[in-house]
């Protein structure tokens, strides 16, 4: 992007734009400020959640970096829907929808004001992929800054995350934890600002942004309350202006190779299955055809990539521990040493390998291992097909060693019915719990099933039960869980024809999920009424595509 002709010139240049300049002057801009490149700070600040409540302060530091680097910043705010608060409620339907709303609002703010570049400041889960999706649409110089992880909660000697609260709910329902014990976990789990601390969706996607090249290496690693975080925001602003001056647009960084690197990083850390959904969405928004980046790549990557980070939910440590151990740079160096990633450009102007070459390792750290000495030989995802999921589905392998499960189906119409069954002891060892009607269209909004998966763990069934759904899972979920079933029930998928008692086989090595029941001879079960038939929910249900293509609403999943 040449400094001789910037998008903002259309807004502010020439006699015909005197009215625009008059309004800009009213905001405090002078001739010097208007002569400079004009960039957006798209902030997802809100005080409804610890994940994003500190982002307004970070924006002030980012503004300083932008101004000192020679550009003029403008602040915009967009929404956030926090999964941890909405989990298990009707409000959870808004979570994945918010990804589209955030991307849309960022796109409209930047295009509507002809701005030259954009710094995204993000926190809770959907704000991170939404930023990358908007960057891909806009194709202007873009930097994504993650507000950082929350620090560990503590209860006595035990370190806590939000995952422990959900599992405590399950233990409480099973009668193994009393009211006082549950309250103690609730009060101790979240000590302040920052996104959920395990390798859940926020930290998985923040890591992915580094490996995509959209986030400067190291900045996302810094926890939310660390004294270096303001400096990171200032540095992000400076890097954005440098990228603008050099013409490093977002789509030059979002490539099949960089997307694969992001998939490898998420797999190597046993990250959230939402990584699959979000990277597919980013690829579609960047115009990358499905024959160059698709759902099957995640199975290929998972088979070739060992888990080399010992992180929750399946491991011992949290994101702040990883940061102290050596962070994303050390992880990247380990992946380079193992021949698992390729060198790609980044928003800084330096290549990924250059940035990782100087990684420093804390002596004695146990968080980041190596390909030669992995925590698990196989990565955390699998992609399966069969007469239950003809278009594919995603199995999560973190936190257990099972690669095969066979058992009778227990079928539930929606999350609430299943949660009630779990908490009332209706699930037996060996069962395959099936939750349908929770897909992108059927939900609508593809709710996460953390309340149920945590309740299963809390009742001591995690090692013997499998779960299958056309919904999705939280990054805090672990156990033998299969989500993103496509086609979903609401689109006529065969999951709508399953009945309680049907034998289901899930075989990760064979890449199969199937039943011997004669599904073709059955009528699909009637769709349950969700009561979400108006407004944004109804519009989303009309527009959203398949989970196997990222569940985007722009039409890009069918165009490719």
XYZ file of C-alpha atoms in Angstrom:
560
model
C 0.000 0.000 0.000
C 1.690 3.194 -1.198
C 1.826 6.202 1.106
C 1.169 8.264 -2.038
C -2.390 6.977 -2.224
C -4.065 5.753 0.932
C -7.743 4.860 1.454
C -8.131 7.812 3.815
C -7.277 10.219 0.981
C -10.754 9.568 -0.400
C -12.268 10.711 2.894
C -10.144 13.772 3.606
C -8.596 15.005 0.366
C -9.621 17.873 -1.883
C -12.221 20.664 -1.811
C -15.142 18.218 -2.047
C -14.192 16.754 1.336
C -14.285 20.030 3.279
C -17.356 18.856 5.211
C -15.561 15.673 6.323
C -12.552 17.694 7.430
C -14.806 20.104 9.307
C -16.215 17.230 11.326
C -12.754 15.802 11.959
C -11.626 19.208 13.233
C -14.484 19.110 15.726
C -12.909 15.985 17.242
C -9.687 17.882 17.895
C -7.667 17.080 14.784
C -5.509 19.748 13.188
C -3.944 19.968 9.732
C -0.910 17.943 10.806
C -3.001 15.092 12.206
C -5.215 15.015 9.126
C -2.207 14.870 6.822
C -1.011 11.622 8.393
C -2.239 8.106 7.667
C -5.433 7.357 9.563
C -5.796 4.032 11.355
C -8.465 2.296 13.408
C -8.178 0.789 16.843
C -11.003 -1.746 17.003
C -11.425 -2.587 20.661
C -13.558 -5.341 22.174
C -13.554 -3.763 25.638
C -16.408 -4.521 28.020
C -16.642 -4.722 31.782
C -19.000 -7.712 31.625
C -16.097 -10.166 31.600
C -12.569 -10.361 33.020
C -11.364 -11.385 29.557
C -11.968 -7.889 28.139
C -12.369 -5.539 31.085
C -8.804 -4.171 30.862
C -8.706 -3.591 27.107
C -9.807 0.053 27.256
C -6.616 0.888 29.154
C -4.486 -1.029 26.642
C -6.003 1.038 23.837
C -4.550 4.198 25.365
C -1.051 2.739 25.203
C -1.656 1.530 21.657
C -2.717 5.056 20.664
C 0.576 6.393 21.993
C 2.530 3.921 19.877
C 0.550 4.809 16.758
C 0.946 8.557 17.239
C 4.669 8.325 17.961
C 5.109 6.212 14.823
C 3.483 8.923 12.693
C -0.176 8.038 12.211
C -3.512 9.274 13.536
C -5.634 6.734 15.460
C -9.397 6.493 15.813
C -11.075 4.308 18.430
C -14.035 2.039 17.771
C -15.633 -0.440 20.122
C -17.485 -3.617 19.302
C -19.300 -6.296 21.234
C -18.206 -9.370 23.143
C -20.257 -12.359 24.270
C -18.380 -14.226 26.945
C -18.678 -17.996 26.784
C -17.876 -18.550 30.443
C -20.845 -16.470 31.590
C -23.338 -17.540 28.917
C -22.390 -21.243 29.053
C -25.361 -23.534 29.592
C -27.907 -20.771 28.987
C -29.908 -19.566 26.001
C -27.404 -16.730 25.798
C -24.709 -19.156 24.672
C -26.402 -19.196 21.275
C -25.108 -15.651 20.797
C -21.464 -16.639 21.229
C -20.587 -17.900 17.747
C -22.993 -15.379 16.226
C -20.955 -12.658 17.906
C -17.927 -13.694 15.866
C -19.781 -12.629 12.729
C -21.122 -9.442 14.345
C -17.640 -8.409 15.498
C -16.132 -9.066 12.090
C -18.987 -7.210 10.396
C -18.756 -4.181 12.693
C -14.978 -3.932 12.307
C -15.278 -4.162 8.541
C -17.978 -1.494 8.472
C -16.095 0.865 10.777
C -12.888 0.699 8.737
C -14.468 0.756 5.291
C -17.078 3.292 6.282
C -14.368 5.778 7.229
C -11.836 4.850 4.516
C -9.155 4.069 7.084
C -5.708 2.843 6.180
C -4.907 0.139 8.733
C -6.366 -1.461 11.846
C -5.185 -2.607 15.252
C -7.531 -5.107 16.877
C -7.473 -5.436 20.667
C -9.116 -8.715 21.616
C -9.807 -10.921 24.616
C -12.609 -13.478 24.920
C -12.849 -16.390 22.524
C -14.771 -15.138 19.486
C -13.155 -11.711 19.381
C -9.848 -13.225 18.244
C -10.963 -15.130 15.118
C -13.412 -12.301 14.364
C -10.464 -9.913 14.178
C -8.630 -12.169 11.742
C -11.769 -12.609 9.646
C -12.225 -8.834 9.442
C -8.549 -8.374 8.595
C -8.928 -10.897 5.786
C -11.973 -9.090 4.395
C -10.404 -5.645 4.629
C -6.942 -6.648 3.382
C -5.276 -3.606 4.921
C -2.249 -3.683 7.255
C -3.559 -5.309 10.425
C -2.215 -6.223 13.853
C -4.064 -8.346 16.403
C -3.169 -7.814 20.060
C -4.523 -10.270 22.619
C -5.244 -8.791 26.043
C -3.637 -11.799 27.687
C -4.438 -14.664 29.984
C -5.829 -14.429 33.485
C -3.496 -15.559 36.255
C -4.096 -18.766 38.183
C -6.737 -18.904 40.837
C -5.751 -20.656 44.041
C -7.620 -22.688 46.601
C -5.118 -23.805 49.200
C -2.271 -25.352 47.227
C -4.386 -26.079 44.154
C -4.229 -23.866 41.070
C -7.630 -23.228 39.520
C -9.159 -22.207 36.205
C -12.779 -21.746 35.150
C -12.643 -25.409 34.090
C -12.462 -26.380 37.769
C -15.682 -24.489 38.499
C -17.627 -26.326 35.820
C -16.286 -29.652 37.063
C -17.145 -28.675 40.626
C -20.734 -28.208 39.443
C -20.696 -31.811 38.233
C -19.205 -33.026 41.509
C -21.855 -31.066 43.420
C -24.641 -32.678 41.404
C -23.115 -36.087 42.129
C -23.108 -35.324 45.853
C -19.327 -35.467 46.227
C -18.956 -31.715 46.839
C -21.105 -29.737 49.243
C -22.461 -26.191 48.864
C -19.570 -24.653 50.791
C -17.016 -26.476 48.656
C -18.638 -25.305 45.430
C -18.761 -21.721 46.684
C -15.079 -21.861 47.656
C -14.097 -22.958 44.127
C -16.376 -20.301 42.610
C -14.767 -17.513 44.638
C -11.172 -18.583 44.033
C -11.085 -19.512 40.350
C -10.892 -16.095 38.649
C -8.570 -13.627 40.414
C -8.801 -10.674 38.013
C -8.448 -9.476 34.439
C -7.618 -11.783 31.576
C -9.064 -14.567 29.463
C -9.490 -18.129 30.744
C -6.051 -19.457 31.623
C -5.790 -22.962 30.191
C -5.134 -23.832 26.560
C -8.790 -23.149 25.987
C -10.141 -21.301 22.944
C -8.816 -17.815 23.741
C -5.228 -18.916 24.337
C -5.381 -21.395 21.454
C -6.502 -18.657 19.060
C -4.040 -16.101 20.447
C -1.262 -18.598 19.716
C -2.720 -19.173 16.248
C -2.552 -15.424 15.517
C 1.178 -15.459 16.279
C 1.764 -18.385 13.921
C -0.422 -16.758 11.254
C 1.859 -13.727 11.464
C -0.918 -11.290 12.409
C 0.262 -10.916 16.030
C 3.873 -9.889 16.730
C 5.624 -12.828 18.407
C 5.691 -12.604 22.185
C 3.118 -9.846 22.697
C 0.156 -12.200 23.077
C 2.055 -14.355 25.586
C 2.185 -11.618 28.226
C -0.556 -12.171 30.840
C -3.252 -9.529 31.233
C -2.053 -8.105 34.538
C 1.678 -8.302 33.844
C 3.421 -4.899 34.062
C 4.812 -5.389 30.534
C 1.372 -5.556 28.892
C 1.022 -1.766 28.388
C 4.401 -1.737 26.627
C 3.155 -4.562 24.418
C 0.164 -2.440 23.382
C 2.415 0.495 22.551
C 4.677 -1.805 20.551
C 1.690 -3.200 18.655
C 0.703 0.329 17.628
C 4.192 1.074 16.395
C 4.377 -2.200 14.436
C 1.030 -1.430 12.791
C 2.327 1.871 11.406
C 5.524 0.190 10.220
C 3.419 -2.416 8.421
C 1.348 0.365 6.857
C 4.455 2.151 5.638
C 5.791 -1.097 4.178
C 2.481 -2.149 2.596
C 2.179 -5.433 4.500
C -1.507 -6.173 4.027
C -3.345 -8.925 5.903
C -3.958 -11.287 2.995
C -0.249 -11.422 2.247
C 0.106 -13.141 5.632
C -2.994 -15.368 5.629
C -1.918 -18.175 3.319
C -2.407 -21.956 3.236
C 1.102 -22.271 4.683
C 0.556 -19.879 7.596
C -2.847 -21.418 8.334
C -1.210 -24.832 8.476
C 1.410 -23.460 10.872
C -1.397 -22.183 13.101
C -3.069 -25.597 12.973
C 0.213 -27.273 13.954
C 0.710 -24.908 16.911
C -2.806 -25.562 18.174
C -2.373 -29.303 17.748
C 1.018 -29.351 19.471
C -0.528 -27.670 22.519
C -3.673 -29.894 22.555
C -5.719 -26.744 22.041
C -9.408 -26.136 21.520
C -11.380 -27.857 18.758
C -12.759 -24.397 18.004
C -9.429 -23.832 16.249
C -10.762 -25.995 13.412
C -13.922 -23.940 13.040
C -12.134 -20.599 13.250
C -9.189 -21.301 10.942
C -11.603 -22.611 8.314
C -13.617 -19.389 8.661
C -10.500 -17.223 8.361
C -9.425 -19.150 5.262
C -12.808 -18.686 3.607
C -12.830 -14.956 4.401
C -9.354 -14.656 2.882
C -10.605 -16.268 -0.318
C -8.497 -19.398 0.077
C -10.252 -22.235 -1.785
C -11.260 -25.314 0.152
C -8.976 -27.498 -1.968
C -6.026 -25.565 -0.488
C -7.184 -25.518 3.144
C -9.953 -27.733 4.465
C -11.112 -29.789 7.428
C -9.097 -32.861 6.446
C -5.841 -30.998 6.953
C -6.455 -31.059 10.706
C -6.456 -34.855 10.735
C -3.261 -34.919 8.682
C -1.615 -32.386 10.991
C -2.763 -34.174 14.136
C -1.338 -37.500 13.008
C 2.021 -35.880 12.217
C 2.256 -33.524 15.205
C 2.956 -34.697 18.757
C 1.622 -32.820 21.768
C 4.674 -31.045 23.185
C 3.043 -28.685 25.703
C 1.730 -29.833 29.074
C -1.249 -27.492 29.334
C -4.750 -27.648 30.756
C -7.380 -28.943 30.158
C -5.595 -32.260 29.695
C -2.270 -31.270 31.254
C -0.881 -29.542 34.322
C -0.009 -25.965 33.392
C -1.650 -22.710 32.333
C -0.858 -19.982 29.806
C 1.102 -17.813 32.298
C 3.301 -20.857 32.992
C 3.944 -21.245 29.276
C 4.839 -17.565 29.022
C 7.367 -17.923 31.847
C 8.815 -21.084 30.312
C 9.668 -19.408 27.006
C 6.322 -18.706 25.379
C 5.272 -19.027 21.771
C 8.830 -18.432 20.559
C 10.136 -21.481 22.412
C 7.212 -23.551 21.158
C 7.961 -22.311 17.640
C 11.620 -23.233 17.930
C 10.688 -26.735 19.071
C 8.371 -27.075 16.070
C 11.102 -25.827 13.736
C 13.545 -28.346 15.223
C 10.994 -31.093 14.620
C 10.476 -30.040 10.993
C 6.793 -29.441 11.705
C 6.278 -25.847 10.471
C 7.449 -23.813 7.497
C 8.848 -20.285 7.376
C 6.293 -17.604 6.555
C 6.213 -13.781 6.652
C 4.807 -11.854 9.609
C 3.364 -8.391 10.157
C 6.684 -7.290 11.689
C 8.556 -7.691 8.402
C 10.646 -10.491 9.875
C 9.896 -14.116 9.087
C 8.433 -16.542 11.594
C 11.708 -18.462 11.840
C 13.663 -15.255 12.438
C 11.369 -14.321 15.307
C 11.596 -17.773 16.893
C 15.356 -18.089 16.485
C 16.033 -15.986 19.568
C 13.729 -17.932 21.877
C 14.903 -18.083 25.475
C 14.120 -21.102 27.639
C 13.746 -20.854 31.390
C 16.050 -23.460 32.956
C 14.162 -26.393 34.427
C 10.815 -25.538 32.830
C 8.457 -28.484 32.272
C 5.742 -26.833 30.199
C 7.164 -27.003 26.663
C 8.757 -30.311 25.715
C 10.029 -31.416 22.284
C 9.075 -33.609 19.348
C 11.637 -36.157 20.535
C 10.186 -36.156 24.069
C 6.505 -35.343 23.627
C 3.680 -35.531 26.107
C 1.673 -37.496 23.557
C 2.803 -38.923 20.228
C -0.399 -37.872 18.461
C -1.997 -34.441 18.309
C -5.270 -33.461 19.888
C -7.718 -33.614 16.955
C -9.225 -36.149 14.591
C -11.528 -35.728 11.616
C -14.045 -38.520 11.146
C -16.623 -39.438 8.510
C -19.385 -42.002 8.293
C -23.121 -42.518 8.067
C -23.612 -40.234 11.087
C -21.394 -37.429 9.687
C -21.102 -37.648 5.884
C -19.536 -34.166 5.701
C -17.202 -34.752 8.631
C -16.857 -33.990 12.314
C -14.138 -33.176 14.836
C -13.076 -35.437 17.693
C -11.182 -34.039 20.667
C -8.418 -36.276 21.981
C -7.011 -34.129 24.788
C -6.984 -35.534 28.291
C -7.373 -39.232 27.438
C -5.715 -42.017 25.475
C -8.751 -43.602 23.840
C -8.915 -43.828 20.067
C -11.981 -46.067 19.839
C -15.333 -46.223 21.582
C -18.361 -48.374 20.904
C -21.571 -48.169 22.839
C -25.314 -47.543 22.844
C -26.634 -44.105 21.975
C -28.552 -42.000 24.465
C -30.165 -39.330 22.322
C -31.252 -35.900 23.587
C -32.944 -33.012 21.838
C -30.756 -30.114 22.881
C -28.348 -29.278 25.659
C -30.806 -28.715 28.485
C -32.381 -32.174 28.211
C -28.964 -33.795 28.239
C -27.654 -31.755 31.163
C -30.697 -32.745 33.179
C -30.070 -36.419 32.339
C -26.409 -36.235 33.321
C -27.037 -34.474 36.616
C -29.799 -36.963 37.509
C -27.546 -39.964 36.947
C -29.187 -41.281 33.762
C -25.901 -41.810 31.892
C -24.105 -45.139 32.299
C -20.520 -46.224 31.709
C -20.021 -47.043 28.033
C -22.816 -44.827 26.709
C -22.525 -42.566 23.686
C -24.366 -39.386 24.633
C -25.886 -37.755 21.526
C -26.998 -34.107 21.604
C -28.612 -32.845 18.434
C -30.319 -29.698 17.283
C -27.388 -27.557 18.475
C -25.696 -26.890 15.119
C -25.143 -23.480 13.528
C -28.687 -23.441 12.136
C -30.485 -25.634 14.637
C -29.245 -23.959 17.800
C -29.134 -21.497 16.295
C -25.543 -20.561 17.041
C -23.818 -23.902 17.755
C -23.601 -23.727 21.541
C -20.661 -25.175 23.440
C -21.337 -28.197 25.649
C -18.927 -27.413 28.497
C -21.582 -27.603 31.189
C -22.383 -31.163 30.094
C -18.827 -32.357 29.468
C -17.705 -30.941 32.812
C -20.673 -32.579 34.547
C -19.682 -35.901 32.959
C -16.164 -35.447 34.317
C -17.469 -34.343 37.697
C -19.567 -37.517 37.986
C -16.554 -39.737 37.248
C -17.724 -40.836 33.791
C -15.082 -39.062 31.711
C -13.007 -42.175 31.012
C -15.886 -44.378 29.907
C -18.424 -42.181 28.111
C -18.292 -40.594 24.654
C -20.318 -37.579 23.501
C -21.475 -36.766 19.977
C -23.103 -33.485 18.945
C -23.733 -31.143 16.044
C -22.835 -28.392 18.504
C -19.307 -27.644 19.621
C -17.090 -27.767 22.681
C -15.334 -25.308 24.904
C -11.567 -25.342 24.892
C -11.893 -26.368 28.542
C -13.588 -29.611 27.506
C -11.620 -32.820 27.660
C -12.554 -36.439 27.196
C -13.714 -38.463 24.191
C -15.893 -35.821 22.570
C -17.085 -35.557 18.950
C -18.525 -32.266 17.735
C -19.297 -30.265 14.594
C -21.307 -33.191 13.126
C -22.134 -32.215 9.540
C -24.667 -32.033 8.107
C -26.349 -30.966 11.321
C -29.780 -32.208 12.347
C -31.512 -28.990 11.272
C -30.149 -29.431 7.736
C -31.348 -33.005 7.438
C -28.191 -34.692 8.665
C -28.399 -38.365 9.634
C -27.806 -37.493 13.298
C -31.504 -36.517 13.232
C -32.384 -40.178 12.585
C -30.478 -41.725 15.486
C -32.471 -43.347 18.296
C -31.576 -44.256 21.855
C -30.107 -47.752 21.848
C -28.466 -47.563 18.410
C -24.905 -48.902 18.515
C -22.359 -46.227 17.609
C -18.715 -46.871 16.719
C -16.163 -44.059 16.934
C -12.791 -45.133 15.528
C -10.185 -42.387 15.303
C -7.508 -44.452 13.556
C -9.978 -45.577 10.889
C -11.475 -42.034 10.749
C -14.966 -43.481 11.140
C -18.112 -42.588 13.073
C -20.977 -44.874 12.184
C -23.923 -46.943 13.309
C -25.312 -50.222 12.022
C -28.846 -48.858 12.415
C -30.805 -48.412 9.191
C -30.933 -44.624 9.300
C -32.126 -44.270 5.716
C -35.397 -46.021 6.523
C -36.272 -43.608 9.341
C -37.842 -40.188 9.334
C -35.814 -37.482 11.065
C -36.903 -36.514 14.546
C -38.913 -33.272 14.661
C -36.802 -30.205 15.383
C -37.396 -28.778 18.830
C -38.675 -25.239 19.195
C -35.936 -22.920 20.453
C -38.014 -19.752 20.551
C -35.274 -17.951 18.597
C -37.196 -17.078 15.435
C -36.719 -13.319 15.158
C -33.971 -10.716 14.955
C -30.284 -11.495 14.735
C -30.786 -15.148 15.676
C -33.186 -15.759 12.787
C -30.983 -13.884 10.326
C -27.966 -15.923 11.395
C -29.862 -19.200 10.962
C -30.844 -18.175 7.421
C -27.306 -17.222 6.390
C -24.891 -19.521 8.215
C -23.071 -22.287 6.391
C -21.842 -25.685 7.473
C -19.488 -26.221 10.399
C -17.312 -28.242 8.027
C -16.591 -24.969 6.214
C -16.196 -22.779 9.295
C -19.843 -21.775 9.852
C -19.434 -18.429 8.096
C -22.318 -16.202 7.049
C -20.685 -14.351 4.171
C -21.423 -17.030 1.594
C -17.714 -17.678 1.205
C -18.102 -21.308 2.274
C -20.234 -22.065 -0.761
C -18.328 -19.788 -3.131
C -15.174 -21.807 -2.566
